N, CA, C and O atoms as CSV, one atom per row, in Angstrom:
chain,resi,resn,atom,element,x,y,z
A,1,MET,N,N,1.500,9.017,12.833
A,1,MET,CA,C,1.563,8.079,12.037
A,1,MET,C,C,1.221,8.687,11.031
A,1,MET,O,O,0.558,9.725,11.049
A,2,ALA,N,N,1.788,7.900,9.649
A,2,ALA,CA,C,0.973,8.607,8.164
A,2,ALA,C,C,0.573,7.197,7.561
A,2,ALA,O,O,1.114,6.113,7.779
A,3,TYR,N,N,-0.434,7.464,6.805
A,3,TYR,CA,C,-0.617,6.287,6.097
A,3,TYR,C,C,-0.518,6.095,4.403
A,3,TYR,O,O,-0.271,7.065,3.685
A,4,TRP,N,N,-0.693,5.019,3.969
A,4,TRP,CA,C,-0.424,4.954,2.413
A,4,TRP,C,C,-0.995,3.675,2.208
A,4,TRP,O,O,-1.495,2.835,2.956
A,5,LEU,N,N,-0.745,3.768,0.762
A,5,LEU,CA,C,-1.559,2.343,0.008
A,5,LEU,C,C,-0.367,1.949,-1.036
A,5,LEU,O,O,0.135,2.773,-1.801
A,6,MET,N,N,-0.044,0.796,-0.974
A,6,MET,CA,C,0.883,-0.259,-1.551
A,6,MET,C,C,0.283,-1.092,-2.799
A,6,MET,O,O,-0.702,-1.765,-2.494
A,7,LYS,N,N,0.668,-1.167,-4.062
A,7,LYS,CA,C,-0.137,-1.945,-5.097
A,7,LYS,C,C,1.046,-2.803,-5.425
A,7,LYS,O,O,2.200,-2.489,-5.713
A,8,THR,N,N,0.306,-4.271,-5.275
A,8,THR,CA,C,0.623,-5.086,-5.597
A,8,THR,C,C,0.195,-6.307,-6.741
A,8,THR,O,O,-0.991,-6.640,-6.746
A,9,GLU,N,N,0.699,-6.667,-7.259
A,9,GLU,CA,C,-0.113,-7.947,-8.276
A,9,GLU,C,C,0.194,-9.095,-7.721
A,9,GLU,O,O,1.276,-9.659,-7.561
A,10,PRO,N,N,-1.573,-9.558,-7.268
A,10,PRO,CA,C,-1.461,-10.781,-6.868
A,10,PRO,C,C,-0.658,-12.041,-7.127
A,10,PRO,O,O,-0.228,-12.884,-6.340
A,11,GLY,N,N,-0.554,-11.912,-8.762
A,11,GLY,CA,C,0.187,-13.282,-9.255
A,11,GLY,C,C,1.497,-13.022,-8.937
A,11,GLY,O,O,2.181,-14.031,-9.111
A,12,ALA,N,N,2.259,-11.874,-8.457
A,12,ALA,CA,C,3.576,-11.939,-7.858
A,12,ALA,C,C,3.834,-11.922,-6.566
A,12,ALA,O,O,4.714,-12.632,-6.078
A,13,TRP,N,N,2.679,-10.651,-5.479
A,13,TRP,CA,C,2.893,-11.105,-4.266
A,13,TRP,C,C,1.373,-10.757,-3.861
A,13,TRP,O,O,0.888,-9.649,-4.089
A,14,SER,N,N,0.801,-11.602,-3.358
A,14,SER,CA,C,-0.452,-11.271,-2.809
A,14,SER,C,C,-0.746,-11.545,-1.432
A,14,SER,O,O,0.002,-12.225,-0.730
A,15,TRP,N,N,-1.809,-11.038,-1.033
A,15,TRP,CA,C,-1.846,-10.475,0.325
A,15,TRP,C,C,-1.588,-12.508,1.376
A,15,TRP,O,O,-0.944,-12.916,2.343
A,16,ASP,N,N,-2.168,-12.867,0.764
A,16,ASP,CA,C,-1.645,-14.626,1.170
A,16,ASP,C,C,-0.168,-14.675,1.449
A,16,ASP,O,O,0.377,-15.165,2.438
A,17,ASP,N,N,0.380,-14.098,0.435
A,17,ASP,CA,C,1.728,-14.631,0.522
A,17,ASP,C,C,2.547,-13.560,1.687
A,17,ASP,O,O,3.633,-13.819,2.207
A,18,GLN,N,N,1.725,-12.318,1.930
A,18,GLN,CA,C,2.301,-11.532,2.805
A,18,GLN,C,C,1.770,-11.919,4.471
A,18,GLN,O,O,2.388,-11.616,5.491
A,19,VAL,N,N,0.739,-12.506,4.414
A,19,VAL,CA,C,0.337,-13.320,5.678
A,19,VAL,C,C,1.221,-14.625,6.057
A,19,VAL,O,O,1.504,-14.986,7.199
A,20,ARG,N,N,1.544,-15.168,5.006
A,20,ARG,CA,C,2.564,-16.340,5.283
A,20,ARG,C,C,3.624,-15.901,5.657
A,20,ARG,O,O,3.983,-16.557,6.634
A,21,ASP,N,N,4.581,-14.865,5.319
A,21,ASP,CA,C,5.774,-14.616,5.310
A,21,ASP,C,C,5.792,-13.407,6.666
A,21,ASP,O,O,6.836,-12.970,7.151
A,22,GLY,N,N,4.641,-13.082,7.036
A,22,GLY,CA,C,4.613,-11.822,7.859
A,22,GLY,C,C,5.349,-10.716,7.803
A,22,GLY,O,O,4.655,-9.701,7.862
A,23,VAL,N,N,6.834,-10.470,7.683
A,23,VAL,CA,C,7.906,-9.490,7.943
A,23,VAL,C,C,8.015,-9.904,6.248
A,23,VAL,O,O,8.086,-11.093,5.937
A,24,ALA,N,N,8.020,-8.866,5.235
A,24,ALA,CA,C,8.623,-8.718,4.220
A,24,ALA,C,C,9.000,-7.732,3.137
A,24,ALA,O,O,8.084,-6.938,2.920
A,25,GLU,N,N,10.079,-7.547,2.391
A,25,GLU,CA,C,10.355,-6.778,1.710
A,25,GLU,C,C,9.581,-6.168,0.729
A,25,GLU,O,O,8.985,-6.828,-0.122
A,26,TRP,N,N,9.550,-4.976,0.787
A,26,TRP,CA,C,8.600,-4.428,-0.287
A,26,TRP,C,C,9.836,-3.445,-1.525
A,26,TRP,O,O,10.388,-2.345,-1.505
A,27,ASP,N,N,9.796,-4.458,-2.334
A,27,ASP,CA,C,10.958,-4.185,-3.253
A,27,ASP,C,C,10.290,-4.030,-4.641
A,27,ASP,O,O,9.073,-4.124,-4.797
A,28,GLY,N,N,11.419,-3.716,-5.917
A,28,GLY,CA,C,11.140,-3.463,-6.811
A,28,GLY,C,C,10.364,-2.405,-7.621
A,28,GLY,O,O,9.999,-2.344,-8.795
A,29,VAL,N,N,10.240,-1.511,-6.442
A,29,VAL,CA,C,9.735,-0.243,-7.062
A,29,VAL,C,C,10.508,0.549,-7.886
A,29,VAL,O,O,11.593,0.888,-7.414
A,30,ARG,N,N,10.147,1.043,-9.326
A,30,ARG,CA,C,11.338,1.840,-10.104
A,30,ARG,C,C,10.509,3.090,-10.376
A,30,ARG,O,O,10.504,3.421,-11.562
A,31,ASN,N,N,9.921,3.734,-9.680
A,31,ASN,CA,C,8.934,4.894,-10.312
A,31,ASN,C,C,9.446,6.039,-9.181
A,31,ASN,O,O,9.024,5.906,-8.032
A,32,TYR,N,N,10.324,7.128,-9.485
A,32,TYR,CA,C,10.445,8.161,-8.514
A,32,TYR,C,C,9.718,8.586,-7.754
A,32,TYR,O,O,10.104,8.783,-6.602
A,33,GLN,N,N,8.548,8.842,-8.104
A,33,GLN,CA,C,7.481,9.093,-6.884
A,33,GLN,C,C,7.118,8.241,-6.092
A,33,GLN,O,O,7.196,8.523,-4.897
A,34,ALA,N,N,6.708,7.193,-6.411
A,34,ALA,CA,C,6.348,6.152,-5.741
A,34,ALA,C,C,7.986,5.824,-4.689
A,34,ALA,O,O,7.669,5.347,-3.600
A,35,ALA,N,N,9.204,5.959,-4.810
A,35,ALA,CA,C,10.329,5.648,-4.723
A,35,ALA,C,C,10.525,6.811,-3.218
A,35,ALA,O,O,11.061,6.522,-2.148
A,36,ASN,N,N,10.000,7.911,-3.548
A,36,ASN,CA,C,10.086,9.159,-2.705
A,36,ASN,C,C,8.962,9.023,-1.907
A,36,ASN,O,O,8.960,9.883,-1.026
A,37,ASN,N,N,8.160,8.399,-1.873
A,37,ASN,CA,C,6.923,8.136,-1.053
A,37,ASN,C,C,7.024,6.739,-0.075
A,37,ASN,O,O,6.105,6.370,0.656
A,38,MET,N,N,8.156,6.137,-0.196
A,38,MET,CA,C,8.379,5.338,0.270
A,38,MET,C,C,9.741,5.525,1.421
A,38,MET,O,O,10.028,4.917,2.452
A,39,LYS,N,N,10.357,6.613,0.721
A,39,LYS,CA,C,11.548,7.009,1.574
A,39,LYS,C,C,10.745,8.288,2.475
A,39,LYS,O,O,11.541,9.168,2.803
A,40,ALA,N,N,9.831,8.444,2.762
A,40,ALA,CA,C,8.652,9.127,3.719
A,40,ALA,C,C,8.121,8.572,4.648
A,40,ALA,O,O,7.501,9.105,5.569
A,41,MET,N,N,8.363,7.258,4.442
A,41,MET,CA,C,7.637,6.400,5.328
A,41,MET,C,C,8.589,5.827,6.548
A,41,MET,O,O,9.695,5.302,6.415
A,42,ARG,N,N,7.977,6.030,7.584
A,42,ARG,CA,C,8.559,5.856,8.764
A,42,ARG,C,C,7.747,4.525,9.830
A,42,ARG,O,O,6.519,4.436,9.797
A,43,VAL,N,N,8.572,3.569,10.720
A,43,VAL,CA,C,8.417,2.884,11.549
A,43,VAL,C,C,6.979,3.090,12.269
A,43,VAL,O,O,6.729,3.930,13.134
A,44,GLY,N,N,6.020,2.059,11.674
A,44,GLY,CA,C,4.593,2.431,12.175
A,44,GLY,C,C,3.766,2.758,11.547
A,44,GLY,O,O,2.602,2.496,11.850
A,45,ASP,N,N,4.094,3.437,10.467
A,45,ASP,CA,C,3.278,3.906,9.526
A,45,ASP,C,C,2.385,2.664,9.319
A,45,ASP,O,O,2.780,1.553,9.673
A,46,ARG,N,N,0.955,2.893,8.638
A,46,ARG,CA,C,0.138,1.788,7.785
A,46,ARG,C,C,-0.060,2.205,6.475
A,46,ARG,O,O,-0.045,3.321,5.956
A,47,ALA,N,N,-0.248,1.084,6.043
A,47,ALA,CA,C,-0.248,0.814,4.703
A,47,ALA,C,C,-1.357,0.049,4.508
A,47,ALA,O,O,-1.666,-0.793,5.351
A,48,PHE,N,N,-2.415,0.322,2.892
A,48,PHE,CA,C,-3.335,-0.244,2.963
A,48,PHE,C,C,-2.395,-1.393,1.954
A,48,PHE,O,O,-1.235,-1.066,1.701
A,49,PHE,N,N,-2.829,-2.476,1.501
A,49,PHE,CA,C,-2.181,-3.583,0.598
A,49,PHE,C,C,-3.112,-3.849,-0.367
A,49,PHE,O,O,-4.037,-4.649,-0.226
A,50,TYR,N,N,-2.855,-3.098,-1.495
A,50,TYR,CA,C,-4.284,-3.069,-2.849
A,50,TYR,C,C,-3.672,-4.149,-3.605
A,50,TYR,O,O,-2.442,-4.208,-3.616
A,51,HIS,N,N,-4.327,-4.971,-4.209
A,51,HIS,CA,C,-4.492,-6.339,-5.291
A,51,HIS,C,C,-4.610,-5.282,-6.423
A,51,HIS,O,O,-5.666,-4.649,-6.416
A,52,SER,N,N,-3.761,-4.999,-7.338
A,52,SER,CA,C,-4.038,-4.423,-8.495
A,52,SER,C,C,-4.274,-5.595,-10.189
A,52,SER,O,O,-4.513,-6.794,-10.048
A,53,VAL,N,N,-4.194,-5.183,-11.108
A,53,VAL,CA,C,-4.398,-6.192,-12.518
A,53,VAL,C,C,-6.033,-6.455,-12.155
A,53,VAL,O,O,-6.808,-5.593,-11.738
A,54,ASN,N,N,-6.313,-7.712,-12.393
A,54,ASN,CA,C,-7.569,-8.023,-12.104
A,54,ASN,C,C,-8.969,-7.668,-11.079
A,54,ASN,O,O,-10.153,-7.370,-11.241
A,55,GLU,N,N,-8.000,-7.910,-9.926
A,55,GLU,CA,C,-8.646,-7.441,-8.593
A,55,GLU,C,C,-8.996,-6.667,-8.319
A,55,GLU,O,O,-10.135,-6.679,-7.852
A,56,LYS,N,N,-8.097,-5.174,-8.438
A,56,LYS,CA,C,-8.176,-3.819,-7.890
A,56,LYS,C,C,-9.024,-3.559,-6.629
A,56,LYS,O,O,-9.990,-2.797,-6.587
A,57,ARG,N,N,-8.674,-4.087,-5.890
A,57,ARG,CA,C,-9.089,-3.891,-4.274
A,57,ARG,C,C,-8.331,-3.974,-3.295
A,57,ARG,O,O,-7.325,-4.678,-3.220
A,58,ILE,N,N,-8.837,-3.145,-2.350
A,58,ILE,CA,C,-7.880,-3.300,-1.274
A,58,ILE,C,C,-8.449,-4.381,-0.216
A,58,ILE,O,O,-9.636,-4.511,0.084
A,59,VAL,N,N,-7.154,-5.271,0.383
A,59,VAL,CA,C,-7.697,-6.434,0.982
A,59,VAL,C,C,-6.995,-6.429,2.569
A,59,VAL,O,O,-7.440,-7.016,3.556
A,60,GLY,N,N,-6.106,-5.817,2.508
A,60,GLY,CA,C,-5.464,-5.722,3.751
A,60,GLY,C,C,-4.567,-4.746,4.417
A,60,GLY,O,O,-4.444,-3.711,3.762
A,61,ILE,N,N,-4.098,-4.767,5.206
A,61,ILE,CA,C,-3.373,-3.454,6.319
A,61,ILE,C,C,-2.203,-4.273,6.255
A,61,ILE,O,O,-2.199,-5.501,6.346
A,62,VAL,N,N,-0.865,-3.272,6.038
A,62,VAL,CA,C,0.439,-3.687,6.551
A,62,VAL,C,C,1.035,-2.812,7.350
A,62,VAL,O,O,0.700,-1.636,7.208
A,63,GLU,N,N,1.994,-3.126,8.316
A,63,GLU,CA,C,2.693,-1.956,9.046
A,63,GLU,C,C,4.040,-1.826,8.728
A,63,GLU,O,O,4.620,-2.878,8.456
A,64,ILE,N,N,4.927,-0.396,8.681
A,64,ILE,CA,C,5.950,-0.231,8.028
A,64,ILE,C,C,6.732,-0.756,9.278
A,64,ILE,O,O,6.519,-0.421,10.443
A,65,VAL,N,N,7.596,-1.566,8.866
A,65,VAL,CA,C,8.403,-2.326,10.017
A,65,VAL,C,C,10.106,-1.779,9.878
A,65,VAL,O,O,10.646,-1.555,10.961
A,66,ARG,N,N,10.768,-1.610,8.900
A,66,ARG,CA,C,11.788,-1.273,8.425
A,66,ARG,C,C,11.911,0.112,7.162
A,66,ARG,O,O,11.572,0.033,5.981
A,67,GLU,N,N,12.413,1.140,7.769
A,67,GLU,CA,C,12.550,2.337,6.957
A,67,GLU,C,C,13.361,2.079,5.438
A,67,GLU,O,O,14.009,1.041,5.304
A,68,TYR,N,N,13.298,2.935,4.476
A,68,TYR,CA,C,13.879,2.622,3.557
A,68,TYR,C,C,15.016,2.662,3.308
A,68,TYR,O,O,15.683,3.543,3.849
A,69,TYR,N,N,15.585,1.821,2.495
A,69,TYR,CA,C,16.851,1.353,2.475
A,69,TYR,C,C,17.208,0.575,1.476
A,69,TYR,O,O,16.370,-0.275,1.177
A,70,PRO,N,N,18.687,0.598,0.543
A,70,PRO,CA,C,19.202,0.116,-0.845
A,70,PRO,C,C,18.206,-1.300,-0.944
A,70,PRO,O,O,18.002,-2.197,-0.127
A,71,ASP,N,N,17.698,-1.065,-2.317
A,71,ASP,CA,C,17.177,-2.454,-2.961
A,71,ASP,C,C,18.157,-3.195,-3.604
A,71,ASP,O,O,18.607,-2.625,-4.598
A,72,PRO,N,N,18.739,-4.522,-3.302
A,72,PRO,CA,C,19.777,-5.241,-3.956
A,72,PRO,C,C,19.249,-5.520,-5.367
A,72,PRO,O,O,20.153,-5.557,-6.202
A,73,SER,N,N,18.127,-5.708,-5.802
A,73,SER,CA,C,17.701,-6.208,-7.119
A,73,SER,C,C,17.661,-5.140,-8.244
A,73,SER,O,O,17.447,-5.330,-9.442
A,74,ASP,N,N,18.028,-3.442,-7.302
A,74,ASP,CA,C,18.529,-2.727,-7.756
A,74,ASP,C,C,20.108,-2.468,-8.879
A,74,ASP,O,O,20.991,-1.828,-8.308
A,75,ALA,N,N,20.368,-2.827,-10.038
A,75,ALA,CA,C,21.725,-2.700,-10.571
A,75,ALA,C,C,22.274,-0.940,-10.355
A,75,ALA,O,O,23.391,-0.627,-9.943
A,76,SER,N,N,21.384,-0.150,-10.676
A,76,SER,CA,C,21.930,1.255,-10.672
A,76,SER,C,C,21.859,1.643,-9.294
A,76,SER,O,O,22.393,2.744,-9.160
A,77,GLY,N,N,21.385,1.153,-8.143
A,77,GLY,CA,C,21.531,1.799,-7.032
A,77,GLY,C,C,20.651,2.926,-6.721
A,77,GLY,O,O,20.790,3.445,-5.614
A,78,ARG,N,N,19.821,3.359,-7.473
A,78,ARG,CA,C,18.989,4.951,-7.174
A,78,ARG,C,C,18.039,4.215,-6.263
A,78,ARG,O,O,17.955,4.674,-5.123
A,79,PHE,N,N,17.108,2.868,-6.634
A,79,PHE,CA,C,16.276,2.543,-5.652
A,79,PHE,C,C,16.410,2.032,-4.471
A,79,PHE,O,O,17.524,1.559,-4.246
A,80,GLY,N,N,15.490,1.958,-3.477
A,80,GLY,CA,C,15.445,1.464,-2.075
A,80,GLY,C,C,13.923,0.359,-2.077
A,80,GLY,O,O,13.152,-0.012,-2.962
A,81,MET,N,N,13.996,0.189,-1.031
A,81,MET,CA,C,12.768,-0.965,-0.198
A,81,MET,C,C,12.149,-0.535,1.038
A,81,MET,O,O,12.888,0.284,1.584
A,82,VAL,N,N,11.268,-0.718,1.593
A,82,VAL,CA,C,10.822,-0.527,3.142
A,82,VAL,C,C,10.655,-2.416,3.542
A,82,VAL,O,O,10.753,-3.379,2.782
A,83,ASP,N,N,10.448,-2.373,4.640
A,83,ASP,CA,C,9.529,-3.781,4.961
A,83,ASP,C,C,8.481,-3.294,5.754
A,83,ASP,O,O,8.290,-2.328,6.493
A,84,VAL,N,N,7.642,-4.630,5.216
A,84,VAL,CA,C,6.018,-4.090,5.879
A,84,VAL,C,C,5.728,-5.970,6.760
A,84,VAL,O,O,6.204,-7.053,6.419
A,85,LYS,N,N,5.065,-5.731,7.572
A,85,LYS,CA,C,4.401,-6.709,8.229
A,85,LYS,C,C,2.896,-6.772,7.938
A,85,LYS,O,O,2.230,-5.754,7.746
A,86,ALA,N,N,2.594,-7.519,7.924
A,86,ALA,CA,C,0.741,-7.952,7.645
A,86,ALA,C,C,0.449,-7.671,9.555
A,86,ALA,O,O,0.826,-8.064,10.659
A,87,MET,N,N,-0.296,-6.907,9.018
A,87,MET,CA,C,-1.497,-6.430,10.306
A,87,MET,C,C,-2.881,-7.573,10.448
A,87,MET,O,O,-3.055,-8.571,11.146
A,88,THR,N,N,-3.832,-6.779,9.288
A,88,THR,CA,C,-4.973,-7.181,9.678
A,88,THR,C,C,-5.472,-7.579,8.094
A,88,THR,O,O,-4.880,-7.113,7.121
A,89,GLU,N,N,-6.521,-8.411,7.975
A,89,GLU,CA,C,-7.123,-8.703,6.558
A,89,GLU,C,C,-7.978,-7.669,6.889
A,89,GLU,O,O,-8.011,-7.184,8.020
A,90,LEU,N,N,-8.830,-7.220,5.765
A,90,LEU,CA,C,-10.310,-6.315,5.821
A,90,LEU,C,C,-11.397,-7.043,5.978
A,90,LEU,O,O,-11.347,-8.122,5.386
A,91,ASN,N,N,-12.425,-6.816,6.607
A,91,ASN,CA,C,-13.359,-7.462,7.271
A,91,ASN,C,C,-14.398,-7.794,5.335
A,91,ASN,O,O,-14.978,-8.774,4.865
A,92,LYS,N,N,-14.073,-6.101,4.719
A,92,LYS,CA,C,-14.756,-6.477,3.441
A,92,LYS,C,C,-13.481,-5.628,2.794
A,92,LYS,O,O,-12.762,-4.736,3.243
A,93,PRO,N,N,-13.543,-6.304,1.572
A,93,PRO,CA,C,-12.685,-5.849,0.428
A,93,PRO,C,C,-13.135,-4.340,-0.003
A,93,PRO,O,O,-14.304,-4.026,-0.226
A,94,VAL,N,N,-11.926,-3.383,-0.091
A,94,VAL,CA,C,-12.668,-2.311,-0.965
A,94,VAL,C,C,-12.278,-2.076,-2.347
A,94,VAL,O,O,-11.134,-1.858,-2.745
A,95,THR,N,N,-13.478,-2.151,-3.125
A,95,THR,CA,C,-13.309,-1.930,-4.642
A,95,THR,C,C,-12.399,-0.617,-5.334
A,95,THR,O,O,-12.199,0.407,-4.681
A,96,LEU,N,N,-12.050,-0.738,-6.279
A,96,LEU,CA,C,-11.410,0.718,-7.082
A,96,LEU,C,C,-13.049,1.137,-7.426
A,96,LEU,O,O,-13.314,2.337,-7.346
A,97,ALA,N,N,-14.037,0.287,-7.765
A,97,ALA,CA,C,-15.126,0.751,-8.439
A,97,ALA,C,C,-15.826,1.497,-7.158
A,97,ALA,O,O,-16.260,2.649,-7.156
A,98,GLY,N,N,-15.831,0.650,-6.170
A,98,GLY,CA,C,-16.489,1.394,-4.752
A,98,GLY,C,C,-15.939,2.775,-4.545
A,98,GLY,O,O,-16.612,3.803,-4.465
A,99,ILE,N,N,-14.521,2.665,-4.463
A,99,ILE,CA,C,-13.609,4.189,-4.110
A,99,ILE,C,C,-14.232,5.292,-5.168
A,99,ILE,O,O,-14.818,6.304,-4.782
A,100,LYS,N,N,-13.992,4.902,-6.783
A,100,LYS,CA,C,-14.559,5.869,-7.747
A,100,LYS,C,C,-16.020,6.123,-7.460
A,100,LYS,O,O,-16.492,7.207,-7.804
A,101,ALA,N,N,-16.760,5.247,-6.876
A,101,ALA,CA,C,-18.358,5.897,-6.765
A,101,ALA,C,C,-19.014,6.634,-5.310
A,101,ALA,O,O,-20.156,6.898,-4.934
A,102,ASP,N,N,-17.522,6.818,-4.679
A,102,ASP,CA,C,-17.834,7.746,-3.493
A,102,ASP,C,C,-17.008,9.141,-3.324
A,102,ASP,O,O,-15.860,9.306,-2.913
A,103,PRO,N,N,-17.987,10.106,-3.785
A,103,PRO,CA,C,-17.552,11.444,-3.903
A,103,PRO,C,C,-16.818,11.883,-3.059
A,103,PRO,O,O,-16.075,12.824,-3.340
A,104,ALA,N,N,-16.829,11.287,-1.724
A,104,ALA,CA,C,-15.829,11.803,-0.579
A,104,ALA,C,C,-14.239,11.236,-0.770
A,104,ALA,O,O,-13.362,11.446,0.068
A,105,LEU,N,N,-14.015,10.425,-2.116
A,105,LEU,CA,C,-12.982,9.652,-2.073
A,105,LEU,C,C,-12.457,10.268,-3.665
A,105,LEU,O,O,-11.664,9.547,-4.271
A,106,ALA,N,N,-12.852,11.461,-4.267
A,106,ALA,CA,C,-12.694,12.029,-5.510
A,106,ALA,C,C,-11.418,12.237,-5.629
A,106,ALA,O,O,-10.858,11.763,-6.617
A,107,ASP,N,N,-10.612,13.034,-4.600
A,107,ASP,CA,C,-9.067,13.113,-4.554
A,107,ASP,C,C,-8.468,12.181,-4.192
A,107,ASP,O,O,-7.323,12.615,-4.065
A,108,PHE,N,N,-8.466,11.013,-3.895
A,108,PHE,CA,C,-7.874,9.854,-3.157
A,108,PHE,C,C,-7.074,9.688,-4.456
A,108,PHE,O,O,-7.598,9.410,-5.535
A,109,ALA,N,N,-5.474,9.925,-4.220
A,109,ALA,CA,C,-4.427,9.800,-5.130
A,109,ALA,C,C,-4.929,8.293,-6.364
A,109,ALA,O,O,-4.823,8.272,-7.590
A,110,LEU,N,N,-5.392,7.348,-5.549
A,110,LEU,CA,C,-5.842,6.237,-6.354
A,110,LEU,C,C,-6.335,6.566,-7.650
A,110,LEU,O,O,-5.857,6.153,-8.706
A,111,VAL,N,N,-7.430,7.420,-7.505
A,111,VAL,CA,C,-8.263,7.998,-8.201
A,111,VAL,C,C,-7.270,8.589,-9.379
A,111,VAL,O,O,-7.053,8.088,-10.482
A,112,ARG,N,N,-6.799,9.652,-8.888
A,112,ARG,CA,C,-6.022,10.711,-9.994
A,112,ARG,C,C,-5.062,9.885,-10.271
A,112,ARG,O,O,-5.163,9.826,-11.496
A,113,GLN,N,N,-4.157,9.171,-9.971
A,113,GLN,CA,C,-2.852,8.792,-10.279
A,113,GLN,C,C,-2.685,7.496,-10.139
A,113,GLN,O,O,-1.848,6.978,-9.400
A,114,SER,N,N,-3.680,6.770,-11.025
A,114,SER,CA,C,-4.391,5.190,-10.732
A,114,SER,C,C,-3.043,4.252,-11.317
A,114,SER,O,O,-3.161,3.031,-11.219
A,115,ARG,N,N,-2.022,4.700,-11.801
A,115,ARG,CA,C,-0.569,4.008,-12.327
A,115,ARG,C,C,0.608,3.987,-11.269
A,115,ARG,O,O,1.592,3.255,-11.373
A,116,LEU,N,N,0.335,5.080,-10.006
A,116,LEU,CA,C,1.324,5.017,-8.872
A,116,LEU,C,C,1.440,3.628,-8.142
A,116,LEU,O,O,0.565,2.795,-8.376
A,117,SER,N,N,2.199,3.401,-7.495
A,117,SER,CA,C,2.169,2.027,-7.311
A,117,SER,C,C,2.557,2.325,-5.547
A,117,SER,O,O,2.722,1.323,-4.851
A,118,VAL,N,N,2.670,3.519,-4.987
A,118,VAL,CA,C,3.303,3.404,-4.010
A,118,VAL,C,C,2.634,5.043,-3.390
A,118,VAL,O,O,3.217,5.995,-3.908
A,119,MET,N,N,1.696,5.367,-2.539
A,119,MET,CA,C,0.628,6.687,-2.422
A,119,MET,C,C,0.593,6.851,-1.110
A,119,MET,O,O,0.803,5.947,-0.302
A,120,PRO,N,N,0.261,8.306,-0.761
A,120,PRO,CA,C,-0.070,8.662,0.082
A,120,PRO,C,C,-1.627,8.574,0.583
A,120,PRO,O,O,-2.397,8.633,-0.376
A,121,VAL,N,N,-2.323,8.438,1.942
A,121,VAL,CA,C,-3.558,8.151,2.082
A,121,VAL,C,C,-3.786,9.574,3.409
A,121,VAL,O,O,-3.043,9.753,4.374
A,122,THR,N,N,-4.867,10.301,3.089
A,122,THR,CA,C,-5.097,11.178,4.084
A,122,THR,C,C,-5.727,10.683,5.107
A,122,THR,O,O,-6.673,9.952,4.814
A,123,ASP,N,N,-5.400,10.926,6.800
A,123,ASP,CA,C,-5.980,10.368,7.539
A,123,ASP,C,C,-7.966,10.194,7.572
A,123,ASP,O,O,-8.627,9.380,8.218
A,124,ALA,N,N,-8.387,11.134,6.759
A,124,ALA,CA,C,-9.746,10.964,6.711
A,124,ALA,C,C,-10.029,10.003,5.432
A,124,ALA,O,O,-10.953,9.191,5.486
A,125,GLN,N,N,-9.219,10.115,4.300
A,125,GLN,CA,C,-9.735,8.927,3.722
A,125,GLN,C,C,-9.440,7.720,4.250
A,125,GLN,O,O,-10.258,6.831,4.014
A,126,TRP,N,N,-8.283,7.384,5.045
A,126,TRP,CA,C,-8.070,6.100,5.634
A,126,TRP,C,C,-9.269,6.096,6.459
A,126,TRP,O,O,-9.799,4.992,6.337
A,127,LYS,N,N,-10.018,6.952,7.352
A,127,LYS,CA,C,-11.052,6.488,7.897
A,127,LYS,C,C,-12.066,6.065,7.185
A,127,LYS,O,O,-12.559,4.957,7.394
A,128,LEU,N,N,-12.425,6.724,6.434
A,128,LEU,CA,C,-13.222,6.309,5.469
A,128,LEU,C,C,-13.437,5.170,4.925
A,128,LEU,O,O,-14.528,4.601,4.980
A,129,ILE,N,N,-12.155,4.603,4.193
A,129,ILE,CA,C,-11.984,3.656,3.882
A,129,ILE,C,C,-11.853,2.133,4.716
A,129,ILE,O,O,-12.016,1.030,4.194
A,130,CYS,N,N,-11.605,2.332,5.762
A,130,CYS,CA,C,-11.630,1.498,6.715
A,130,CYS,C,C,-13.188,1.272,7.418
A,130,CYS,O,O,-13.707,0.258,7.886
A,131,ARG,N,N,-13.611,2.453,7.300
A,131,ARG,CA,C,-15.288,2.191,7.396
A,131,ARG,C,C,-15.991,1.450,6.286
A,131,ARG,O,O,-17.037,0.942,6.690
A,132,LEU,N,N,-15.859,1.336,5.621
A,132,LEU,CA,C,-15.749,0.916,4.159
A,132,LEU,C,C,-15.653,-0.430,4.029
A,132,LEU,O,O,-16.328,-1.175,3.317
A,133,ALA,N,N,-14.734,-0.694,4.794
A,133,ALA,CA,C,-13.984,-2.183,5.027
A,133,ALA,C,C,-14.579,-2.854,6.033
A,133,ALA,O,O,-14.455,-4.077,6.094
A,134,GLU,N,N,-15.323,-2.140,6.984
A,134,GLU,CA,C,-16.099,-2.866,8.353
A,134,GLU,C,C,-14.789,-3.332,9.046
A,134,GLU,O,O,-14.693,-4.488,9.459
A,135,THR,N,N,-13.587,-2.260,9.197
A,135,THR,CA,C,-12.291,-2.910,9.871
A,135,THR,C,C,-11.646,-2.102,10.367
A,135,THR,O,O,-11.271,-1.214,9.601
A,136,GLU,N,N,-11.219,-2.000,11.789
A,136,GLU,CA,C,-10.800,-0.862,12.503
A,136,GLU,C,C,-9.337,-1.404,12.429
A,136,GLU,O,O,-8.834,-2.527,12.375
A,137,ALA,N,N,-8.739,0.246,12.455
A,137,ALA,CA,C,-7.130,-0.156,12.119
A,137,ALA,C,C,-6.522,1.203,12.817
A,137,ALA,O,O,-5.307,1.397,12.835
């Protein structure tokens, strides 16, 4: 199993929206590196659900339930999407400030490539963030 982080603007798609719908398409990604990360996702992988913009915090965990397929909202046909299912809300959201303050997370992609919307998370980073979130996953 691989781990990921997927960013969303809560005004466009929030954790509450994800929980309400259960399974939803993760569409609209138009960055090649983020799209390549989504192409690498497999059913059963897990991802942190990150609220960007004003909140800047990890709020939940989703599971990949459908692998990369064409995004019908992309007229060029170059980009795709995956389907994700809400798994669990974090007991304690983990903020970007908290991540940046932890030396063990200095190499985390969220710190190094802050504008990337879909990024890999190492096993060690996943375990540490879950511990910070007081959440088992």
